[in-house]
Coordinates of C-alpha atoms in Angstrom, one line a residue:
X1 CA 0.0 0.0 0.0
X2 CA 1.4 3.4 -0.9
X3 CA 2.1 5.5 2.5
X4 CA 3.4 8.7 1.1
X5 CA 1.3 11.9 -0.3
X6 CA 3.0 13.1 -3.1
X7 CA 1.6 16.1 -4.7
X8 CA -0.2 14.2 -7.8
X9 CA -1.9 11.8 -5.4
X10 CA -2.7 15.0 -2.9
X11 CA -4.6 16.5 -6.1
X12 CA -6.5 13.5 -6.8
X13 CA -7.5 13.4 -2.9
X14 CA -9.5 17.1 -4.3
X15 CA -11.4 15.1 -6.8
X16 CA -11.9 12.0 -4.6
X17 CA -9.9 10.1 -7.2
X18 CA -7.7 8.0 -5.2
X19 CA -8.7 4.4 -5.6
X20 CA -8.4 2.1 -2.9
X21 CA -5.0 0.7 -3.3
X22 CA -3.6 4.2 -2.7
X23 CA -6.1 4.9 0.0
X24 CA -6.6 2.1 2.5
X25 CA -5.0 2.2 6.0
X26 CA -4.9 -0.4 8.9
X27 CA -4.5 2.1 11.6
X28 CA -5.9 5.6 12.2
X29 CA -2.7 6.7 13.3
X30 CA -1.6 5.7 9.4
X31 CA -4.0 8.4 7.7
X32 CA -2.9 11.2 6.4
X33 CA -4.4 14.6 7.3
X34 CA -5.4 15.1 3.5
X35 CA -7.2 18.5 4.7
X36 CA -3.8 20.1 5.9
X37 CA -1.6 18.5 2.9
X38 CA -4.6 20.8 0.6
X39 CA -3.6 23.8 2.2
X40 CA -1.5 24.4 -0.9
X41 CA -3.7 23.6 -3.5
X42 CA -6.2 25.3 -1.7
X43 CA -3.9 28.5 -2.6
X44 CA -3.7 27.3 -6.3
X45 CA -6.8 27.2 -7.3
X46 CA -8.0 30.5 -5.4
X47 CA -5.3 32.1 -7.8
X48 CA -6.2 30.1 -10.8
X49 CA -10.1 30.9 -10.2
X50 CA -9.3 34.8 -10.1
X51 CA -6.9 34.1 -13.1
X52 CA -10.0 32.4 -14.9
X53 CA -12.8 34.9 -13.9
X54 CA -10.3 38.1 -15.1
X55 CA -10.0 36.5 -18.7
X56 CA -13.6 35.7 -19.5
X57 CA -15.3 38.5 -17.9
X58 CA -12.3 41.0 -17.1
X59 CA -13.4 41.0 -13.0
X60 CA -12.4 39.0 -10.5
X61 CA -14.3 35.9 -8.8
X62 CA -14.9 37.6 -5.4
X63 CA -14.7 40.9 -3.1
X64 CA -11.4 41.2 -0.6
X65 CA -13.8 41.4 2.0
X66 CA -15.9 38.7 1.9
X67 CA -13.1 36.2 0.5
X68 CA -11.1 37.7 3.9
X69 CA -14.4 36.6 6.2
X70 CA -14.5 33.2 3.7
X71 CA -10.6 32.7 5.1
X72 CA -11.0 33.6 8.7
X73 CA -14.4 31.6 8.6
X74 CA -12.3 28.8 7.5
X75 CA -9.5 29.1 10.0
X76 CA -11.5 29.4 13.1
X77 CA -13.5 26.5 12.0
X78 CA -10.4 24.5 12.4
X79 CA -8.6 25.8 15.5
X80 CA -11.0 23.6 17.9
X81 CA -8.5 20.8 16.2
X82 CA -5.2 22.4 17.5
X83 CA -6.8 21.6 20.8
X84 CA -8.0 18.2 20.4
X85 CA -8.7 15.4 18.3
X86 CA -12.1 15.7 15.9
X87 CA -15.1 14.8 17.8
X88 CA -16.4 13.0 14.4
X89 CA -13.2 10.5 15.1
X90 CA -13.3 10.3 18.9
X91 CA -17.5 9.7 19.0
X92 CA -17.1 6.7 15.6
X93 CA -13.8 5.2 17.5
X94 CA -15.4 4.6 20.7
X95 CA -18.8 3.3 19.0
X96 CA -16.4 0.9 16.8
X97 CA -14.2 -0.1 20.4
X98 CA -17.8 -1.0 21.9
X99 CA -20.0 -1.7 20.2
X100 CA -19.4 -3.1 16.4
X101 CA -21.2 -6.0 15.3
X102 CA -18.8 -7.0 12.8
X103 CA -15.7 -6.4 11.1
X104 CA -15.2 -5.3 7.5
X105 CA -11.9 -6.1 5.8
X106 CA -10.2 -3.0 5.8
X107 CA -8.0 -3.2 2.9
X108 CA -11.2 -4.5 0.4
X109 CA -12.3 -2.4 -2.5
X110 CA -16.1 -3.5 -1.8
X111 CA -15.3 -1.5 2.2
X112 CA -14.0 1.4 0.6
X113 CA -16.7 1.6 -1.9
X114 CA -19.8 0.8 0.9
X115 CA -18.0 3.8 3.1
X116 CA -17.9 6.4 0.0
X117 CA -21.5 5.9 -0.1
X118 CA -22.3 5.3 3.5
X119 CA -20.4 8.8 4.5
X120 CA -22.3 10.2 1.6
X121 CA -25.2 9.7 2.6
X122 CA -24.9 10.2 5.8
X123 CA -23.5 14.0 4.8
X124 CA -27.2 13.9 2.4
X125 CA -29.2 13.5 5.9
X126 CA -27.2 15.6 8.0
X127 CA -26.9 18.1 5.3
X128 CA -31.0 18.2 5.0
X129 CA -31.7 18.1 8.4
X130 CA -29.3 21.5 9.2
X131 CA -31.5 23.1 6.5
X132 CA -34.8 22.0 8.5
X133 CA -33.6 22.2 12.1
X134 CA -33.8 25.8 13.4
X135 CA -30.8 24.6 15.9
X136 CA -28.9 23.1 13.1
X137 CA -29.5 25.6 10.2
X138 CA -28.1 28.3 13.3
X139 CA -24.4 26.8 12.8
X140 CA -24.8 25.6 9.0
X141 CA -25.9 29.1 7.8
X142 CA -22.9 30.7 8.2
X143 CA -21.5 28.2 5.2
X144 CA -24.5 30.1 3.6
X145 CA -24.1 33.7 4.0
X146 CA -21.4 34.7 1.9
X147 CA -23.2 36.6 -1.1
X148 CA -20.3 35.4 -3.3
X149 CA -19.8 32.2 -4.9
X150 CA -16.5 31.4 -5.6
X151 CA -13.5 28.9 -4.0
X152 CA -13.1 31.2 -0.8
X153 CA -16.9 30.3 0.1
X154 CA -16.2 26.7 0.3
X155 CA -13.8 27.4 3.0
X156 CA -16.5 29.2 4.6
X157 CA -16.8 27.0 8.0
X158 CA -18.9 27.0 11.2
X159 CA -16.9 26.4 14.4
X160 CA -20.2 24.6 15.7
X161 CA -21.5 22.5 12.7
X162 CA -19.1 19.2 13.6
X163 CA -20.4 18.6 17.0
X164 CA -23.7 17.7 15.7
X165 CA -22.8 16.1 12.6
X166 CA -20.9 13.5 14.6
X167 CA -24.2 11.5 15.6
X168 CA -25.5 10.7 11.5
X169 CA -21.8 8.2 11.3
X170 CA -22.4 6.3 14.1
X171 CA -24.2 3.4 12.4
X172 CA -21.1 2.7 10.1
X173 CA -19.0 2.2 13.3
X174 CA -21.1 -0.9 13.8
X175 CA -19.0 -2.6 10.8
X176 CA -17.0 -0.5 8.9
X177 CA -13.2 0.1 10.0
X178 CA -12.1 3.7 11.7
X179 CA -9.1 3.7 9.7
X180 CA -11.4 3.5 6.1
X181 CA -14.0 6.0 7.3
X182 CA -11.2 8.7 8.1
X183 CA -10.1 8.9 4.9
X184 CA -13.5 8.7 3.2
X185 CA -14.7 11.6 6.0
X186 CA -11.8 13.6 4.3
X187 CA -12.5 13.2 0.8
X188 CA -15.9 13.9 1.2
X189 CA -15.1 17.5 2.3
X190 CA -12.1 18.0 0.2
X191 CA -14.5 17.1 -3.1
X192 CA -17.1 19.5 -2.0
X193 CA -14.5 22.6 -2.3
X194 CA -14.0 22.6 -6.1
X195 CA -17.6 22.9 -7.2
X196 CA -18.1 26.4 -5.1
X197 CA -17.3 28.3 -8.5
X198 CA -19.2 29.6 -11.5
X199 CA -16.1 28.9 -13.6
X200 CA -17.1 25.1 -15.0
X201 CA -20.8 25.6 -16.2
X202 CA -22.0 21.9 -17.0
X203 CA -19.9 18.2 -17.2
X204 CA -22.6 17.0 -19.2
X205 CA -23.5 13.0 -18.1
X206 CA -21.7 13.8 -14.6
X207 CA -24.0 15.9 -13.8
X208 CA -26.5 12.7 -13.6
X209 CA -24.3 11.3 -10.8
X210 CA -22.2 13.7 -8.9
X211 CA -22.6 16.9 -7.0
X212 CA -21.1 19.5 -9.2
X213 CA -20.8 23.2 -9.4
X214 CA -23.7 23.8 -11.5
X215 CA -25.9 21.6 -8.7
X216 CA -23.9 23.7 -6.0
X217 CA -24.7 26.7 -7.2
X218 CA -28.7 26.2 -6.6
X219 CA -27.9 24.9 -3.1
X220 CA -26.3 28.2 -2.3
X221 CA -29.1 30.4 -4.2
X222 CA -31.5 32.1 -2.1
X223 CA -34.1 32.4 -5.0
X224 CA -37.4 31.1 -3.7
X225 CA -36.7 27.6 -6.6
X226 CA -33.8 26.9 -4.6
X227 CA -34.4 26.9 -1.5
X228 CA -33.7 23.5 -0.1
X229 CA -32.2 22.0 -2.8
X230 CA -29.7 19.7 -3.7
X231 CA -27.9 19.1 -0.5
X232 CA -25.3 15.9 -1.8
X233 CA -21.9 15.8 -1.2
X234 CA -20.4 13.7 -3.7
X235 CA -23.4 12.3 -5.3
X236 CA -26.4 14.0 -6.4
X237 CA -28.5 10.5 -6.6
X238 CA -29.9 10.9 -2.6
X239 CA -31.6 14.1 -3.9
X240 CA -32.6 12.7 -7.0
X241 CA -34.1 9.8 -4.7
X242 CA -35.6 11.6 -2.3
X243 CA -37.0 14.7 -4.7
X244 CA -34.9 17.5 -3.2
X245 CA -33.1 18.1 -6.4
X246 CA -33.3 20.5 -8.6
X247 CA -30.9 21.5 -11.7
X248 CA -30.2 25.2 -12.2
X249 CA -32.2 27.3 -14.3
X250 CA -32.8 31.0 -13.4
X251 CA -29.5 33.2 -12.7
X252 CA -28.8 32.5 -8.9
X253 CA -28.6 35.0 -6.5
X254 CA -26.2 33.9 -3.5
X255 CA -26.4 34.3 -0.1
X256 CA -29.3 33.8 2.8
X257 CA -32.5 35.2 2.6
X258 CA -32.4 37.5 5.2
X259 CA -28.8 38.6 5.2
X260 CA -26.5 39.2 8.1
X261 CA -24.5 42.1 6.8
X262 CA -21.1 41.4 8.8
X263 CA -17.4 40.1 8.3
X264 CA -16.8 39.6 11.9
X265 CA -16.0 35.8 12.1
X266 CA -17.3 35.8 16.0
X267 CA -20.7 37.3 14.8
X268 CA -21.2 35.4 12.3
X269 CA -21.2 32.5 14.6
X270 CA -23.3 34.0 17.5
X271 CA -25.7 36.0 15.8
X272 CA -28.0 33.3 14.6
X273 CA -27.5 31.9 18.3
X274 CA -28.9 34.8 19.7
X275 CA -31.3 35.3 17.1
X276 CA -32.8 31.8 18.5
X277 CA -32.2 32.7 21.8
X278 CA -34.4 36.0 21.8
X279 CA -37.5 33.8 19.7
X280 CA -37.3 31.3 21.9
X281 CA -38.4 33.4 25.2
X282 CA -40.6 35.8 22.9
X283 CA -42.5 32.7 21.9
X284 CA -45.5 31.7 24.1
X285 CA -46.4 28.0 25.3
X286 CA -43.9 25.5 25.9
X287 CA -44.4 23.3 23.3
X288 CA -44.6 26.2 20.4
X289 CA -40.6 27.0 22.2
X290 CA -39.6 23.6 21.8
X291 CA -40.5 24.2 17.7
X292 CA -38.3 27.5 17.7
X293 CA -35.4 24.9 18.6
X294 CA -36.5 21.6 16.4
X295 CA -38.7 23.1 13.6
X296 CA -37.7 24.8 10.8
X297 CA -36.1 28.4 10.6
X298 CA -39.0 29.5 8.8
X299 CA -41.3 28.3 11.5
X300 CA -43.5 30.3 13.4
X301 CA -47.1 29.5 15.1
X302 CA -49.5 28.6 13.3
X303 CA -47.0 27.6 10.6
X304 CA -46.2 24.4 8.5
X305 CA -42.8 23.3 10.0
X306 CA -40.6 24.4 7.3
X307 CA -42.6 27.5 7.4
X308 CA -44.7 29.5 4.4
X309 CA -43.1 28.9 0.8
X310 CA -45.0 32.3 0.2
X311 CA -42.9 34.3 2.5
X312 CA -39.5 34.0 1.1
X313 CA -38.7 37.0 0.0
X314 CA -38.8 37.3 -3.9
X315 CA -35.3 38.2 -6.2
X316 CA -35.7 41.0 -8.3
X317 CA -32.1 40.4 -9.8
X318 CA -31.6 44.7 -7.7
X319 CA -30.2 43.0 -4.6
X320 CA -27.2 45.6 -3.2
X321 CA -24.5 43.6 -1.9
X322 CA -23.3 44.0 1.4
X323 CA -19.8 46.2 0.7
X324 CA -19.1 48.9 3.3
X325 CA -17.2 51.6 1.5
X326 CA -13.2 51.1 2.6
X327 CA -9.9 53.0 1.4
X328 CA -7.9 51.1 -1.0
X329 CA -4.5 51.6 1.3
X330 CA -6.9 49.6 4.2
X331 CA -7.8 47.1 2.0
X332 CA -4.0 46.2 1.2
X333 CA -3.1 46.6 4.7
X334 CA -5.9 44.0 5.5
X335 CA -4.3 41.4 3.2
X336 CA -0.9 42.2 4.0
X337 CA -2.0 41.1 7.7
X338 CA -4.0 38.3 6.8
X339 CA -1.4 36.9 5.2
X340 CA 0.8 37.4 8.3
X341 CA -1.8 35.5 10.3
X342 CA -1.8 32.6 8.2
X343 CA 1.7 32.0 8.2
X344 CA 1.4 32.0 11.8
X345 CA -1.6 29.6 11.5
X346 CA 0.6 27.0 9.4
X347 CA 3.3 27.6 11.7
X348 CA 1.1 26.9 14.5
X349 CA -0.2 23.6 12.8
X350 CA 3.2 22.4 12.4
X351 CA 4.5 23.0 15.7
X352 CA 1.9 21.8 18.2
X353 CA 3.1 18.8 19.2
X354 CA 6.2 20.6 20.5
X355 CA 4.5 23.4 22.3
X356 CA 2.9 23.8 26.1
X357 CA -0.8 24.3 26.3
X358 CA -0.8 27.6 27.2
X359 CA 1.6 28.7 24.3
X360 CA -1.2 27.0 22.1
X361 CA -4.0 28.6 23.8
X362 CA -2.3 31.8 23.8
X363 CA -1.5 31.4 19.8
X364 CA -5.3 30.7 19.7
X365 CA -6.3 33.9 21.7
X366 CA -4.0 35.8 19.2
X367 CA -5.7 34.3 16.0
X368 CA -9.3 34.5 17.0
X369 CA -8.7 38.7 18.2
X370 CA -6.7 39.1 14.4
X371 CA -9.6 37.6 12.5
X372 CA -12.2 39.6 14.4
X373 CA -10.0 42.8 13.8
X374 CA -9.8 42.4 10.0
X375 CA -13.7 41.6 10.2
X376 CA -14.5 45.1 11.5
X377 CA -11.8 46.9 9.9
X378 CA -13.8 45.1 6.4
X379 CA -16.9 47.0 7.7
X380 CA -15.0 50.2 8.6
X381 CA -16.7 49.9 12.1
X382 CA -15.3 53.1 14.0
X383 CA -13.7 51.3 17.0
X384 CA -11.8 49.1 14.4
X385 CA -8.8 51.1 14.3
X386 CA -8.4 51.2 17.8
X387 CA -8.6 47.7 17.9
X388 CA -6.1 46.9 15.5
X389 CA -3.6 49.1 17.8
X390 CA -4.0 47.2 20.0
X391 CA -3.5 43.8 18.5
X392 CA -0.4 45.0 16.6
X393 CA 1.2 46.2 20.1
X394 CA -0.1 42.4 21.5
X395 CA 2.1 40.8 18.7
X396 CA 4.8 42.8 19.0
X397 CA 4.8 42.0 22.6
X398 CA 4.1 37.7 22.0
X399 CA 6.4 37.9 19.4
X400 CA 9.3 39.7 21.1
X401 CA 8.5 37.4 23.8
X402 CA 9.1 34.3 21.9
X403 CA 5.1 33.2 22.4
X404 CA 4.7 33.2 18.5
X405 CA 6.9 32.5 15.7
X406 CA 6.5 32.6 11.9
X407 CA 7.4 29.5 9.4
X408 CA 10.4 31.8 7.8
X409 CA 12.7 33.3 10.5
X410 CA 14.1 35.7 8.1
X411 CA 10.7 37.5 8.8
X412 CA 10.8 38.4 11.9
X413 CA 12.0 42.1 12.0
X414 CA 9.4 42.9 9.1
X415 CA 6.9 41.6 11.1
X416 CA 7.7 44.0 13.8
X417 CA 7.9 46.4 11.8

């Protein structure tokens, strides 16, 4: 079995195009983190979309603001992992430990074909319910509230989303191998970030079969025919099954239906919390606040449970997107920093096994207050500046301090500086 991740098997990983002989592990332990090895690619094809985009329509894919939210979105979806192992493996580990009923070969091609489809399907029900589960669609709609649609949206993560999605595996733990559904659990999500683009149109008899970007593009629309539609993975033949498909017609308009307006990362997450929060003791009866939680977002009393088709609200093609007016020097300064921030990220990733817990915690702390400063600088908020003096003296200090470090050493003073 091949061990090693070269760069040509790392791009296939994108395209879920590693057959099982280059993709089936004994251990755990033996899995590569396919995710992290992206990163790179990740990069690529960001550049090689914008390069696309500027040729056949002379603009570019996305806004530096909300592909800046997209990337911070992304990061702080991930940092729970610095910390400790995913919940997704620890819960389907334990269930396998206890409770299996059987044992599937884990280097057969007929295991690592049952576990593409059992984790896609598994993503089709989780993926439906977050749409019709107030409590659900509270984390999932941040994934959803970009008003782009481009490569930066599909790294466009809730912090929240994988600590409910964890139950909907479970029943493959009974028989299917921890080491074959880690990989599979990474392909799954690593396919899904190429088909967030409006560059490839149509694959013609594909789009039978698999999710693509044209089926994508639906799911993300917020035009009253695509509304919960289309929620595959991988596959598009659960929606075809199960009549939530629907293939794209109209010119889709991205984004939620009632729009947040914000590139604060920490907002994003808690506003729909709060939002839940607030209905839930403004709602009378006890049983009409259990729906607020378990019904859908569109819910309200005297309501069907995914709430009135009629009432969402109509595209008129006029929509303004959210853009807060911003110098262009701010802008570059925001990038410049960004780009600071996810050095330190990657440095951070590569280094955690060798550093304390508070270091870690602290790198964390550091991270989380950058990401929330470029958010509000992005909407030109007027207490942004101040906070960004003050994160830039906290660096200097941690950095001076030896508390954070960059991958390239050589960078140090500019950094300072």
């Amino acid at each position: 079995r091949a061990r090693s991740t070269a760069p040509g098997q790392q791009l296939r990983a994108l395209f879920y195009v590693l057959p099982p002989g280059e993709s089936s592990f004994r251990t755990v332990e033996e899995v590569p983190d396919y995710v992290e090895k992206s990163i790179p690619f990740f990069i690529a094809f960001l550049v090689l979309e914008f390069a696309v985009t500027w040729v056949q329509k002379r603009k570019l894919s996305g806004r530096i603001n909300d592909g800046i939210s997209s990337l911070s979105l992304g990061i702080l979806s991930r940092l729970p992992d610095v910390l400790f192992r995913s919940v997704e493996l620890i819960s389907y580990i334990y269930v396998w430990n206890n409770y299996r009923l059987f044992e599937l070969p884990w280097d057969s091609q007929w295991t690592w074909y049952l576990t593409l489809l059992g984790v896609d399907f598994a993503y089709y029900c989780f993926h439906r319910l977050s749409h019709e589960v107030n409590i659900l669609w509270a984390a999932h709609q941040i994934h959803h509230s970009s008003e782009d649609y481009n490569l930066f949206t599909a790294l466009r993560q809730s912090v929240l989303q994988k600590y409910t999605s964890w139950i909907f595996n479970l029943p493959m733990a009974l028989f299917i191998p921890p080491s074959v559904f880690a990989v599979h659990l990474q392909f799954n999500l690593l396919y899904q970030f190429w088909i967030h683009t409006e560059v490839i149109t149509n694959l013609g008899p594909l789009e039978w079969i698999l999710n693509t970007p044209s089926h994508h593009r639906v799911h993300h629309g917020r035009n009253p025919y695509c509304i919960d539609k289309n929620y595959g993975g991988t596959l598009i033949i659960w929606d075809r099954i199960f009549g939530t498909f629907e293939a794209e017609d109209e010119k889709v308009v991205y984004g939620l239906t009632h729009p947040v307006n914000s590139f604060d990362p920490i907002m994003l997450q808690l506003r729909p919390l709060a939002h839940i929060w607030n209905t839930f003791w403004a709602t009378p009866g006890f049983f009409n606040k259990l729906s607020v939680i378990f019904k859908g977002p569109g819910w309200g009393p005297g309501k069907p449970r995914l709430g009135l088709p009629e009432e969402i609200p109509e595209v008129t093609g006029k929509e303004v997107l959210f853009n807060p007016a911003v110098p262009g020097y701010l802008n570059c300064y925001a990038v410049v920093h960004f780009v600071v921030i996810l050095d330190l990220y990657t440095e951070l990733l590569g280094a955690v096994t060798m550093l304390s817990q508070g270091t870690i915690l602290l790198r964390i702390a550091f991270i989380i207050l950058s990401l929330t400063s470029f958010g509000l600088l992005m909407e030109n908020k007027p207490k942004a500046r101040i906070l960004e003096i003050i994160r830039c003296l906290v660096f200097v200090a941690v950095y001076k301090l030896g508390y954070v470090r960059s991958q390239f050493s050589s960078l140090g003073y500019a950094y300072e500086v």
